[in-house]
Amino acid sequence: MSILVTGGLGYIGSHTVVELIKNNFEVIIVDDLSNSEKFILNNIEEITGKRPIFYPFDLRRKELLTQVFEAHDIKGCINFAASKAVGESMVEPLDYYENNLFSLVNVLQEFRKRNISNFIFSSSCTVYGQADEMPIDENTPLKEAESSYGKTKQMGEDILKDFSRAYQKRVTLLRYFNPIGAHPTALLGELPSGIPNNLVPYVTQTAAGIREKLSIWGDDYPTEDGTAVRDYIYVVDLAKAHVAALKKLINSEEETVLDVYNLGTGKGSSVLEVVKAFELANDVAVPYQICPRREGDITVAYANADKAEKELGWKSETTLEEALKTTWEWQKYLKERTN
Ligand code: UDP
């Protein structure tokens, strides 16, 4: 069965492609390489023994997208393609709305025209904002997102709700908490461009000596050690959830489905706990300094992921330490590649 994976060479996309191939899906990737690299395709082939079909273009190019749908009997889509830098989205919001939403609508138009169902959307826990109660389950009220990036995720969800309702389609919205880690082969991982914004890539680059010191954004939060708390989910576990969600959609007897799942571990870890776990897992020092809070950051977010366990038979299996080990191996691989 052929599945379109947009953004399939990106961080979560590439890990998901591997899991799809392992589950005997035929994968067709469309990725414009704006935040990914071509060697990832070779590495997917090295891991799975199969080279996915790959089209390098921007999904806003409707005519090229139509050609892909004409060439393949596509039965579903997992949509990862999107710009994801929160800070940049505040400076160039229009670019974010155009890239993230136009490309989504273009794929959905093909689905509508050809009467295809089974669509999985990469959403984010950012749609909840600072929730009033922890843990966050799927019924936690959504709040206005802090960033234009977050708004593209909320709007994407709204578009998909309408798409599912109006055209009787099967749709799943997956709300990720904080994805971390790399493939156990060290052949896939996160490729932050420039100075990383996210915690784990910054910690990793600091340990590698690429960055001098980690800045911890705030130690005066009302948490146990004063640093902010997030739910860090291992990327391979996350990838497996996509396959489980896709299988559920495909096997569904309903014509119209709108499922929503939180994907997290259910456990919150503070910034300092992540730093300590990284040091312990990899026997390496991470120099840090405490800095003022980062604008727009929330205090605490962790998931109640029981619904995914109950309905998808999925749960996170990998510990924080194990995930952080894979990140370090990936960093070593990247270093060797550039030497
Ligand atoms: N963080 C930090 N230093 C950094 C990057 C992140 O202290 O260099 C903190 C950030 O303030 C937040 C947590 O790490 O509390 C996770 O941040 P990240 O950007 O990875 O994900 P977010 O949850 O903000 O999407």
Short mmCIF file of C-alpha atoms and ligand atoms in Angstrom, two decimals:
data_model
loop_
_atom_site.label_atom_id
_atom_site.label_comp_id
_atom_site.label_asym_id
_atom_site.label_seq_id
_atom_site.Cartn_x
_atom_site.Cartn_y
_atom_site.Cartn_z
CA MET A 1 0.00 0.00 0.00
CA SER A 2 1.44 3.37 -1.06
CA ILE A 3 1.61 6.13 1.54
CA LEU A 4 2.66 9.69 0.83
CA VAL A 5 4.98 11.08 3.49
CA THR A 6 5.48 14.81 3.13
CA GLY A 7 8.62 16.06 4.83
CA GLY A 8 9.78 12.45 4.92
CA LEU A 9 13.47 13.34 5.07
CA GLY A 10 13.06 15.52 8.15
CA TYR A 11 13.63 14.55 11.75
CA ILE A 12 10.39 12.79 12.70
CA GLY A 13 9.51 12.05 9.06
CA SER A 14 12.63 10.00 8.37
CA HIS A 15 12.17 7.86 11.49
CA THR A 16 8.55 7.28 10.53
CA VAL A 17 9.51 6.30 6.97
CA VAL A 18 11.76 3.58 8.41
CA GLU A 19 8.93 2.20 10.56
CA LEU A 20 6.50 2.31 7.61
CA ILE A 21 8.91 0.35 5.41
CA LYS A 22 9.42 -2.18 8.22
CA ASN A 23 5.64 -2.61 8.20
CA ASN A 24 5.62 -3.24 4.43
CA PHE A 25 4.17 0.06 3.29
CA GLU A 26 5.45 1.55 0.06
CA VAL A 27 6.63 5.03 0.89
CA ILE A 28 6.57 8.03 -1.41
CA ILE A 29 8.41 11.01 0.00
CA VAL A 30 7.91 14.61 -1.07
CA ASP A 31 10.43 16.90 0.64
CA ASP A 32 11.88 20.16 -0.64
CA LEU A 33 15.12 19.72 1.36
CA SER A 34 14.63 23.14 2.95
CA ASN A 35 15.36 21.72 6.39
CA SER A 36 16.66 18.24 5.57
CA GLU A 37 19.45 16.61 3.58
CA LYS A 38 19.59 14.17 0.74
CA PHE A 39 21.99 11.74 2.50
CA ILE A 40 19.10 10.83 4.83
CA LEU A 41 17.53 9.00 1.88
CA ASN A 42 20.67 6.83 1.52
CA ASN A 43 20.62 6.19 5.26
CA ILE A 44 16.98 5.12 5.19
CA GLU A 45 17.96 2.67 2.48
CA GLU A 46 20.92 1.45 4.53
CA ILE A 47 18.68 0.79 7.55
CA THR A 48 15.75 -0.82 5.72
CA GLY A 49 17.32 -2.24 2.55
CA LYS A 50 14.70 -0.33 0.58
CA ARG A 51 14.95 3.04 -1.12
CA PRO A 52 11.74 5.02 -0.87
CA ILE A 53 10.49 6.89 -3.93
CA PHE A 54 11.57 10.49 -3.53
CA TYR A 55 10.39 13.74 -5.12
CA PRO A 56 12.31 16.90 -4.21
CA PHE A 57 9.87 19.78 -4.52
CA ASP A 58 7.91 22.33 -2.54
CA LEU A 59 4.30 21.25 -1.94
CA ARG A 60 3.06 24.66 -2.94
CA ARG A 61 3.86 23.59 -6.52
CA LYS A 62 0.46 22.12 -7.25
CA GLU A 63 1.24 20.84 -10.76
CA LEU A 64 4.13 18.71 -9.48
CA LEU A 65 1.99 17.36 -6.67
CA THR A 66 -0.74 16.38 -9.14
CA GLN A 67 1.85 14.44 -11.14
CA VAL A 68 2.81 12.44 -8.03
CA PHE A 69 -0.84 11.51 -7.45
CA GLU A 70 -1.18 10.54 -11.11
CA ALA A 71 1.92 8.34 -10.96
CA HIS A 72 1.04 6.43 -7.77
CA ASP A 73 -2.01 4.82 -6.28
CA ILE A 74 -1.73 6.71 -2.99
CA LYS A 75 -3.92 5.39 -0.17
CA GLY A 76 -2.99 7.72 2.65
CA CYS A 77 -0.70 10.50 3.83
CA ILE A 78 1.36 11.38 6.85
CA ASN A 79 1.96 15.10 6.70
CA PHE A 80 5.21 16.32 8.29
CA ALA A 81 6.18 19.03 5.82
CA ALA A 82 6.21 22.36 7.69
CA SER A 83 8.47 25.11 8.89
CA LYS A 84 8.99 24.68 12.62
CA ALA A 85 11.22 27.40 14.09
CA VAL A 86 9.08 29.13 16.71
CA GLY A 87 11.17 32.33 16.87
CA GLU A 88 11.40 32.69 13.10
CA SER A 89 7.63 32.28 12.83
CA MET A 90 7.19 35.45 14.91
CA VAL A 91 9.43 37.43 12.55
CA GLU A 92 8.03 36.01 9.29
CA PRO A 93 4.49 34.87 10.11
CA LEU A 94 3.26 35.09 6.52
CA ASP A 95 5.95 32.66 5.37
CA TYR A 96 4.75 30.25 8.05
CA TYR A 97 1.07 30.54 7.12
CA GLU A 98 1.87 30.19 3.43
CA ASN A 99 4.26 27.29 3.72
CA ASN A 100 2.50 25.28 6.41
CA LEU A 101 -1.10 25.85 5.34
CA PHE A 102 -1.01 26.17 1.55
CA SER A 103 0.98 22.96 1.23
CA LEU A 104 -1.47 21.18 3.54
CA VAL A 105 -4.49 22.38 1.55
CA ASN A 106 -2.85 21.36 -1.72
CA VAL A 107 -2.44 17.77 -0.53
CA LEU A 108 -6.00 17.72 0.81
CA GLN A 109 -7.36 18.96 -2.53
CA GLU A 110 -5.74 15.95 -4.23
CA PHE A 111 -7.30 13.68 -1.62
CA ARG A 112 -10.70 15.25 -2.24
CA LYS A 113 -10.47 15.11 -6.04
CA ARG A 114 -9.37 11.48 -6.05
CA ASN A 115 -11.54 10.38 -3.19
CA ILE A 116 -8.65 9.24 -0.99
CA SER A 117 -8.99 8.97 2.79
CA ASN A 118 -6.53 8.24 5.69
CA PHE A 119 -4.72 11.42 6.61
CA ILE A 120 -2.42 11.84 9.58
CA PHE A 121 -1.44 15.34 10.67
CA SER A 122 1.65 16.25 12.66
CA SER A 123 0.34 18.49 15.37
CA SER A 124 1.87 19.63 18.60
CA CYS A 125 1.19 20.05 22.30
CA THR A 126 1.75 23.74 21.62
CA VAL A 127 -1.98 23.86 20.75
CA TYR A 128 -2.74 23.60 24.49
CA GLY A 129 -0.63 26.63 25.49
CA GLN A 130 -0.08 26.70 29.27
CA ALA A 131 -2.75 24.28 30.34
CA ASP A 132 -4.37 24.86 33.71
CA GLU A 133 -4.00 21.28 34.85
CA MET A 134 -1.48 18.49 34.41
CA PRO A 135 -1.27 16.02 32.84
CA ILE A 136 -2.71 17.25 29.55
CA ASP A 137 -5.24 14.93 27.96
CA GLU A 138 -7.03 15.31 24.63
CA ASN A 139 -10.00 17.07 26.28
CA THR A 140 -7.83 19.78 27.81
CA PRO A 141 -9.11 23.06 26.35
CA LEU A 142 -6.97 24.61 23.62
CA LYS A 143 -5.67 28.10 24.28
CA GLU A 144 -4.48 30.69 21.85
CA ALA A 145 -1.02 29.60 20.69
CA GLU A 146 1.92 31.78 21.70
CA SER A 147 3.59 31.75 18.28
CA SER A 148 2.60 31.93 14.64
CA TYR A 149 4.09 28.45 14.29
CA GLY A 150 1.69 27.22 16.98
CA LYS A 151 -1.17 28.95 15.22
CA THR A 152 -0.37 27.09 11.99
CA LYS A 153 -0.79 23.86 13.97
CA GLN A 154 -4.14 25.00 15.41
CA MET A 155 -5.32 26.16 11.99
CA GLY A 156 -4.08 22.93 10.41
CA GLU A 157 -6.20 20.99 12.91
CA ASP A 158 -9.24 23.14 12.07
CA ILE A 159 -8.72 22.61 8.34
CA LEU A 160 -8.57 18.86 8.91
CA LYS A 161 -11.69 18.84 11.06
CA ASP A 162 -13.61 20.53 8.23
CA PHE A 163 -12.01 18.24 5.65
CA SER A 164 -13.04 15.14 7.58
CA ARG A 165 -16.60 16.37 8.17
CA ALA A 166 -17.39 17.85 4.77
CA TYR A 167 -15.87 15.11 2.61
CA GLN A 168 -16.34 12.08 4.93
CA LYS A 169 -12.65 11.36 5.44
CA ARG A 170 -10.62 9.48 8.03
CA VAL A 171 -8.23 11.85 9.83
CA THR A 172 -5.93 11.56 12.84
CA LEU A 173 -4.35 14.51 14.60
CA LEU A 174 -1.22 13.56 16.53
CA ARG A 175 -0.13 16.05 19.16
CA TYR A 176 3.53 15.51 19.94
CA PHE A 177 5.14 16.58 23.16
CA ASN A 178 8.95 17.12 22.95
CA PRO A 179 10.59 14.65 20.53
CA ILE A 180 14.21 13.78 21.25
CA GLY A 181 16.85 11.19 20.35
CA ALA A 182 18.09 9.56 17.19
CA HIS A 183 17.87 6.23 15.42
CA PRO A 184 19.68 3.38 17.25
CA THR A 185 21.86 2.90 14.13
CA ALA A 186 22.97 6.56 14.48
CA LEU A 187 22.08 7.01 10.81
CA LEU A 188 19.10 9.32 11.41
CA GLY A 189 18.62 12.19 13.81
CA GLU A 190 17.89 15.84 14.19
CA LEU A 191 19.84 18.24 11.97
CA PRO A 192 19.45 21.65 13.56
CA SER A 193 20.39 24.39 11.14
CA GLY A 194 22.50 27.08 12.80
CA ILE A 195 22.25 27.60 16.55
CA PRO A 196 19.75 25.11 17.97
CA ASN A 197 16.67 26.47 19.69
CA ASN A 198 15.62 23.22 21.26
CA LEU A 199 17.08 21.96 24.49
CA VAL A 200 18.46 18.55 23.57
CA PRO A 201 20.31 19.59 20.37
CA TYR A 202 21.80 22.50 22.33
CA VAL A 203 22.87 20.23 25.19
CA THR A 204 24.41 17.81 22.67
CA GLN A 205 26.34 20.50 20.83
CA THR A 206 27.57 21.91 24.14
CA ALA A 207 28.83 18.49 25.22
CA ALA A 208 30.58 18.21 21.83
CA GLY A 209 32.29 21.57 22.32
CA ILE A 210 30.48 23.24 19.44
CA ARG A 211 28.73 25.58 21.92
CA GLU A 212 30.53 26.93 24.94
CA LYS A 213 27.73 26.77 27.48
CA LEU A 214 24.09 25.89 27.66
CA SER A 215 21.86 28.75 28.77
CA ILE A 216 19.14 27.47 31.04
CA TRP A 217 16.20 29.78 30.52
CA GLY A 218 15.02 30.45 34.04
CA ASP A 219 15.38 28.70 37.41
CA ASP A 220 12.61 30.61 39.16
CA TYR A 221 9.65 28.64 37.83
CA PRO A 222 7.27 27.14 40.39
CA THR A 223 8.68 23.63 39.83
CA GLU A 224 10.73 21.37 42.08
CA ASP A 225 14.15 22.64 40.96
CA GLY A 226 12.93 25.93 39.47
CA THR A 227 13.50 24.96 35.82
CA ALA A 228 10.70 24.35 33.34
CA VAL A 229 9.22 20.90 32.85
CA ARG A 230 8.46 19.10 29.57
CA ASP A 231 7.58 15.60 28.39
CA TYR A 232 10.48 14.29 26.28
CA ILE A 233 9.43 11.50 23.95
CA TYR A 234 11.87 9.27 22.05
CA VAL A 235 11.60 9.83 18.30
CA VAL A 236 11.49 6.12 17.38
CA ASP A 237 8.64 5.56 19.83
CA LEU A 238 6.91 8.53 18.24
CA ALA A 239 7.48 7.12 14.75
CA LYS A 240 5.89 3.82 15.79
CA ALA A 241 2.78 5.68 16.96
CA HIS A 242 2.30 6.95 13.39
CA VAL A 243 2.25 3.43 12.01
CA ALA A 244 -0.24 2.36 14.69
CA ALA A 245 -2.45 5.37 13.92
CA LEU A 246 -2.27 4.73 10.17
CA LYS A 247 -3.21 1.07 10.58
CA LYS A 248 -6.17 2.04 12.74
CA LEU A 249 -7.42 4.48 10.10
CA ILE A 250 -6.97 2.02 7.25
CA ASN A 251 -8.76 -0.74 9.13
CA SER A 252 -11.57 1.49 10.33
CA GLU A 253 -15.04 0.57 9.17
CA GLU A 254 -16.21 4.15 9.56
CA GLU A 255 -16.19 6.47 6.59
CA THR A 256 -15.69 9.60 8.67
CA VAL A 257 -13.15 9.55 11.49
CA LEU A 258 -11.57 12.36 13.45
CA ASP A 259 -9.18 10.98 16.05
CA VAL A 260 -6.89 13.02 18.29
CA TYR A 261 -4.03 11.56 20.32
CA ASN A 262 -1.43 13.02 22.63
CA LEU A 263 1.94 11.41 22.11
CA GLY A 264 4.16 11.72 25.14
CA THR A 265 5.61 9.61 27.92
CA GLY A 266 3.30 10.87 30.65
CA LYS A 267 6.32 11.96 32.66
CA GLY A 268 7.63 15.49 33.08
CA SER A 269 11.37 16.24 33.28
CA SER A 270 12.92 19.56 34.21
CA VAL A 271 15.67 21.22 32.18
CA LEU A 272 18.19 20.42 34.92
CA GLU A 273 17.06 16.79 35.00
CA VAL A 274 17.67 16.54 31.25
CA VAL A 275 21.15 18.01 31.61
CA LYS A 276 22.02 15.62 34.45
CA ALA A 277 20.58 12.62 32.58
CA PHE A 278 22.63 13.52 29.51
CA GLU A 279 25.82 13.79 31.56
CA LEU A 280 25.15 10.50 33.30
CA ALA A 281 24.09 8.57 30.18
CA ASN A 282 27.08 9.66 28.14
CA ASP A 283 29.72 10.32 30.78
CA VAL A 284 30.37 13.80 29.47
CA ALA A 285 30.11 17.28 30.98
CA VAL A 286 27.55 19.88 29.91
CA PRO A 287 28.63 23.33 31.14
CA TYR A 288 25.67 25.61 31.78
CA GLN A 289 24.65 28.99 33.14
CA ILE A 290 21.32 30.12 34.51
CA CYS A 291 19.75 32.92 32.47
CA PRO A 292 16.46 34.82 32.60
CA ARG A 293 13.31 33.08 31.36
CA ARG A 294 12.80 32.84 27.58
CA GLU A 295 9.84 34.84 26.32
CA GLY A 296 6.80 32.75 25.48
CA ASP A 297 7.95 29.68 27.45
CA ILE A 298 5.41 27.86 29.54
CA THR A 299 6.17 26.42 32.98
CA VAL A 300 5.11 22.84 32.63
CA ALA A 301 3.66 20.49 30.02
CA TYR A 302 3.36 16.74 30.15
CA ALA A 303 0.93 14.36 28.57
CA ASN A 304 -1.68 11.96 29.64
CA ALA A 305 -1.11 9.47 26.79
CA ASP A 306 -3.60 6.85 28.00
CA LYS A 307 -5.88 7.31 25.01
CA ALA A 308 -3.11 6.36 22.57
CA GLU A 309 -2.34 3.30 24.68
CA LYS A 310 -5.97 2.23 24.84
CA GLU A 311 -6.95 2.87 21.25
CA LEU A 312 -3.68 2.47 19.33
CA GLY A 313 -2.02 -0.12 21.55
CA TRP A 314 0.96 2.21 21.66
CA LYS A 315 3.02 3.55 24.48
CA SER A 316 6.41 5.13 24.92
CA GLU A 317 9.01 2.50 25.81
CA THR A 318 12.33 4.26 25.90
CA THR A 319 13.75 6.03 28.95
CA LEU A 320 15.13 9.55 28.89
CA GLU A 321 18.68 8.21 29.44
CA GLU A 322 18.40 5.71 26.58
CA ALA A 323 17.09 8.39 24.25
CA LEU A 324 19.89 10.77 25.23
CA LYS A 325 22.47 8.07 24.50
CA THR A 326 21.24 7.79 20.93
CA THR A 327 21.52 11.57 20.52
CA TRP A 328 25.16 11.43 21.53
CA GLU A 329 25.90 8.59 19.09
CA TRP A 330 24.24 10.64 16.33
CA GLN A 331 26.41 13.63 17.22
CA LYS A 332 29.51 11.44 16.88
CA TYR A 333 28.30 10.18 13.51
CA LEU A 334 27.77 13.76 12.29
CA LYS A 335 31.26 14.67 13.40
CA GLU A 336 32.76 11.73 11.51
CA ARG A 337 30.77 12.64 8.40
CA THR A 338 32.15 16.17 8.29
CA ASN A 339 35.75 15.11 9.01
N1 UDP B 1 15.70 25.44 27.11
C1 UDP B 1 16.80 25.96 27.78
N2 UDP B 1 17.91 26.28 27.04
C2 UDP B 1 17.98 26.12 25.70
C3 UDP B 1 16.85 25.58 25.04
C4 UDP B 1 15.73 25.25 25.78
O1 UDP B 1 16.79 26.15 28.99
O2 UDP B 1 19.00 26.44 25.09
C5 UDP B 1 14.50 25.10 27.89
C6 UDP B 1 13.26 25.88 27.47
O3 UDP B 1 13.22 27.09 28.16
C7 UDP B 1 12.15 24.90 27.82
C8 UDP B 1 12.77 23.52 27.62
O4 UDP B 1 14.18 23.73 27.62
O5 UDP B 1 11.80 25.04 29.17
C9 UDP B 1 12.38 22.87 26.30
O6 UDP B 1 12.60 23.79 25.25
P1 UDP B 1 12.50 23.40 23.73
O7 UDP B 1 12.81 24.65 22.94
O8 UDP B 1 13.36 22.22 23.45
O9 UDP B 1 10.99 22.95 23.54
P2 UDP B 1 9.61 23.71 23.80
O10 UDP B 1 8.95 22.94 24.88
O11 UDP B 1 9.91 25.13 24.18
O12 UDP B 1 8.91 23.60 22.51
#
